[in-house]
Amino acid sequence: MQKEISATIITIGNELLIGQVVDTNSAFMSKVLNKTGVVVKRKIAIADNMAEIKKALDAEINQVQIILITGGLGPTSDDVTKQTLCTYFKSEMVVNKRALQHVKNLYEKVYKKSLNPVNLKQAEVPAACKVILNKRGSAPCMQFEKGRSMIFSLPGVPYEMEGLMPDIIGVI
């Protein structure tokens, strides 16, 4: 008998908590996971806040095999997910060469805009993660492992998150 694979979805964003944006990401993720036989045990919405992100991770690590985090990966000061994951996994922030080349290609060939330092920050990731390139945007998905859990951090932009889900399903 095959053991059940369970998951938790953590959505991050003050805009979700104040009703400014409707959370369509967790509904989409749940449907995709359910179709592949992964049982979603919990959905948690939290603020763009380091302490809240760490608290949610601490509560879910080893409780489920898969943790999907969405949101807070932008290059602006209110997006703290990437830095929190760096601290949480006792890692340093590094420039991922593949992600950097991806960002450069996006801006030069697709967006036809010049790059600025803010855009280049999208290529910075915790050294402890595996990078899954985002074919629909600049923020890569970051994959971590801790205990018996695989953690994936995806962008909060629905179009980008949806494009990354097949890659994640391929890993789990």
Short mmCIF file of C-alpha atoms in Angstrom, two decimals:
data_model
loop_
_atom_site.label_atom_id
_atom_site.label_comp_id
_atom_site.label_asym_id
_atom_site.label_seq_id
_atom_site.Cartn_x
_atom_site.Cartn_y
_atom_site.Cartn_z
CA MET A 1 0.00 0.00 0.00
CA GLN A 2 1.36 3.42 -0.99
CA LYS A 3 1.71 5.95 1.80
CA GLU A 4 -0.35 9.12 1.53
CA ILE A 5 1.53 12.26 0.52
CA SER A 6 0.28 15.30 2.40
CA ALA A 7 0.77 19.01 1.83
CA THR A 8 0.29 22.43 3.36
CA ILE A 9 -0.14 25.60 1.33
CA ILE A 10 1.11 28.85 2.85
CA THR A 11 0.06 32.05 1.11
CA ILE A 12 1.97 35.18 2.06
CA GLY A 13 0.79 38.73 1.60
CA ASN A 14 -0.73 41.55 3.58
CA GLU A 15 -2.96 42.19 0.57
CA LEU A 16 -4.55 38.77 1.10
CA LEU A 17 -5.30 39.42 4.75
CA ILE A 18 -6.96 42.80 4.25
CA GLY A 19 -9.15 41.60 1.38
CA GLN A 20 -7.41 43.69 -1.25
CA VAL A 21 -6.58 40.53 -3.27
CA VAL A 22 -8.54 37.28 -3.40
CA ASP A 23 -6.40 34.18 -2.86
CA THR A 24 -6.83 32.18 -6.05
CA ASN A 25 -3.38 30.58 -5.70
CA SER A 26 -4.24 28.12 -2.94
CA ALA A 27 -7.38 26.98 -4.79
CA PHE A 28 -5.38 26.35 -7.97
CA MET A 29 -2.58 24.58 -6.08
CA SER A 30 -5.08 22.41 -4.22
CA LYS A 31 -6.72 21.28 -7.46
CA VAL A 32 -3.37 20.41 -9.06
CA LEU A 33 -2.15 18.55 -5.96
CA ASN A 34 -5.44 16.68 -5.58
CA LYS A 35 -5.29 15.48 -9.20
CA THR A 36 -1.88 13.96 -8.51
CA GLY A 37 -2.97 12.22 -5.30
CA VAL A 38 -1.42 14.69 -2.84
CA VAL A 39 -3.77 15.47 0.06
CA VAL A 40 -3.81 19.10 1.18
CA LYS A 41 -4.11 19.10 4.98
CA ARG A 42 -3.99 22.85 5.62
CA LYS A 43 -4.07 26.22 3.91
CA ILE A 44 -2.55 29.08 5.88
CA ALA A 45 -2.61 32.78 4.95
CA ILE A 46 -0.04 34.97 6.70
CA ALA A 47 1.37 38.49 6.57
CA ASP A 48 4.59 39.57 4.84
CA ASN A 49 6.39 39.19 8.16
CA MET A 50 9.54 37.22 8.98
CA ALA A 51 8.28 35.99 12.34
CA GLU A 52 4.98 34.79 10.86
CA ILE A 53 6.72 32.96 8.01
CA LYS A 54 9.10 31.21 10.41
CA LYS A 55 6.23 30.32 12.76
CA ALA A 56 4.21 28.79 9.90
CA LEU A 57 7.20 26.79 8.67
CA ASP A 58 8.03 25.54 12.17
CA ALA A 59 4.43 24.37 12.58
CA GLU A 60 4.37 22.49 9.28
CA ILE A 61 7.88 21.03 8.92
CA ASN A 62 7.70 17.25 9.47
CA GLN A 63 3.88 17.39 9.68
CA VAL A 64 3.52 17.08 5.89
CA GLN A 65 5.79 15.96 3.08
CA ILE A 66 5.15 18.98 0.83
CA ILE A 67 4.94 22.66 1.77
CA LEU A 68 4.06 25.13 -0.97
CA ILE A 69 4.67 28.79 -0.20
CA THR A 70 3.42 31.47 -2.53
CA GLY A 71 4.07 35.20 -2.38
CA GLY A 72 6.63 37.68 -1.11
CA LEU A 73 9.34 37.03 -3.71
CA GLY A 74 9.33 40.43 -5.36
CA PRO A 75 12.30 42.78 -5.23
CA THR A 76 10.52 45.39 -3.08
CA SER A 77 11.18 46.03 0.62
CA ASP A 78 7.82 44.62 1.76
CA ASP A 79 8.59 41.22 0.19
CA VAL A 80 10.50 39.35 2.89
CA THR A 81 9.97 35.68 1.99
CA LYS A 82 13.31 35.15 0.25
CA GLN A 83 15.33 36.75 3.06
CA THR A 84 13.32 34.83 5.67
CA LEU A 85 14.01 31.53 3.90
CA CYS A 86 17.68 32.44 3.76
CA THR A 87 17.72 32.93 7.54
CA TYR A 88 15.45 29.94 8.24
CA PHE A 89 17.68 27.54 6.31
CA LYS A 90 20.87 29.08 7.76
CA SER A 91 22.07 30.07 4.34
CA GLU A 92 23.57 33.06 2.60
CA MET A 93 22.08 34.94 -0.32
CA VAL A 94 23.88 34.26 -3.61
CA VAL A 95 23.37 35.16 -7.25
CA ASN A 96 22.24 32.06 -9.12
CA LYS A 97 23.91 32.12 -12.54
CA ARG A 98 21.02 30.39 -14.33
CA ALA A 99 18.48 32.73 -12.74
CA LEU A 100 20.63 35.75 -13.61
CA GLN A 101 20.86 34.72 -17.25
CA HIS A 102 17.09 34.11 -17.27
CA VAL A 103 16.37 37.59 -15.87
CA LYS A 104 18.73 39.19 -18.40
CA ASN A 105 17.09 37.34 -21.28
CA LEU A 106 13.61 38.32 -20.10
CA TYR A 107 14.39 42.00 -19.91
CA GLU A 108 16.48 42.21 -23.07
CA LYS A 109 14.48 39.93 -25.38
CA VAL A 110 10.93 39.72 -24.02
CA TYR A 111 10.25 42.92 -22.09
CA LYS A 112 12.66 44.95 -24.26
CA LYS A 113 13.60 47.03 -21.21
CA SER A 114 16.92 47.85 -19.66
CA LEU A 115 17.86 46.08 -16.46
CA ASN A 116 18.26 47.93 -13.20
CA PRO A 117 19.62 46.71 -9.83
CA VAL A 118 16.11 45.99 -8.55
CA ASN A 119 15.44 43.61 -11.45
CA LEU A 120 18.76 41.86 -10.92
CA LYS A 121 17.80 41.08 -7.30
CA GLN A 122 15.42 38.46 -8.71
CA ALA A 123 18.47 36.28 -9.42
CA GLU A 124 19.48 36.32 -5.74
CA VAL A 125 18.46 33.18 -3.85
CA PRO A 126 19.50 31.37 -0.68
CA ALA A 127 22.51 29.14 -1.38
CA ALA A 128 20.65 26.27 0.32
CA CYS A 129 17.96 26.03 -2.35
CA LYS A 130 17.61 24.34 -5.70
CA VAL A 131 16.35 26.77 -8.33
CA ILE A 132 13.47 25.98 -10.66
CA LEU A 133 13.40 28.63 -13.38
CA ASN A 134 10.18 30.54 -13.89
CA LYS A 135 9.25 30.41 -17.58
CA ARG A 136 6.58 33.07 -17.07
CA GLY A 137 8.45 35.63 -15.00
CA SER A 138 11.63 36.66 -13.25
CA ALA A 139 11.25 35.26 -9.71
CA PRO A 140 12.46 31.64 -9.65
CA CYS A 141 10.89 28.90 -7.57
CA MET A 142 13.13 27.83 -4.71
CA GLN A 143 13.17 24.24 -3.45
CA PHE A 144 14.39 23.33 0.04
CA GLU A 145 14.38 20.20 2.18
CA LYS A 146 14.17 19.99 5.93
CA GLY A 147 13.38 16.95 8.01
CA ARG A 148 10.87 14.92 6.02
CA SER A 149 9.45 17.94 4.18
CA MET A 150 10.13 19.37 0.74
CA ILE A 151 9.45 23.11 0.67
CA PHE A 152 8.77 25.05 -2.53
CA SER A 153 8.58 28.84 -2.57
CA LEU A 154 6.76 30.20 -5.62
CA PRO A 155 5.94 33.71 -6.84
CA GLY A 156 2.55 35.08 -5.81
CA VAL A 157 1.61 36.24 -9.31
CA PRO A 158 -1.03 33.62 -10.28
CA TYR A 159 0.07 33.32 -13.92
CA GLU A 160 3.67 32.64 -12.84
CA MET A 161 2.73 30.25 -10.02
CA GLU A 162 0.46 28.26 -12.36
CA GLY A 163 3.29 27.89 -14.87
CA LEU A 164 5.59 26.47 -12.20
CA MET A 165 3.18 23.84 -10.83
CA PRO A 166 3.97 21.19 -13.51
CA ASP A 167 7.67 21.50 -12.65
CA ILE A 168 6.91 21.01 -8.96
CA ILE A 169 4.66 18.03 -9.61
CA GLY A 170 7.53 16.54 -11.61
CA VAL A 171 9.78 16.78 -8.54
CA ILE A 172 7.36 15.36 -5.98
#
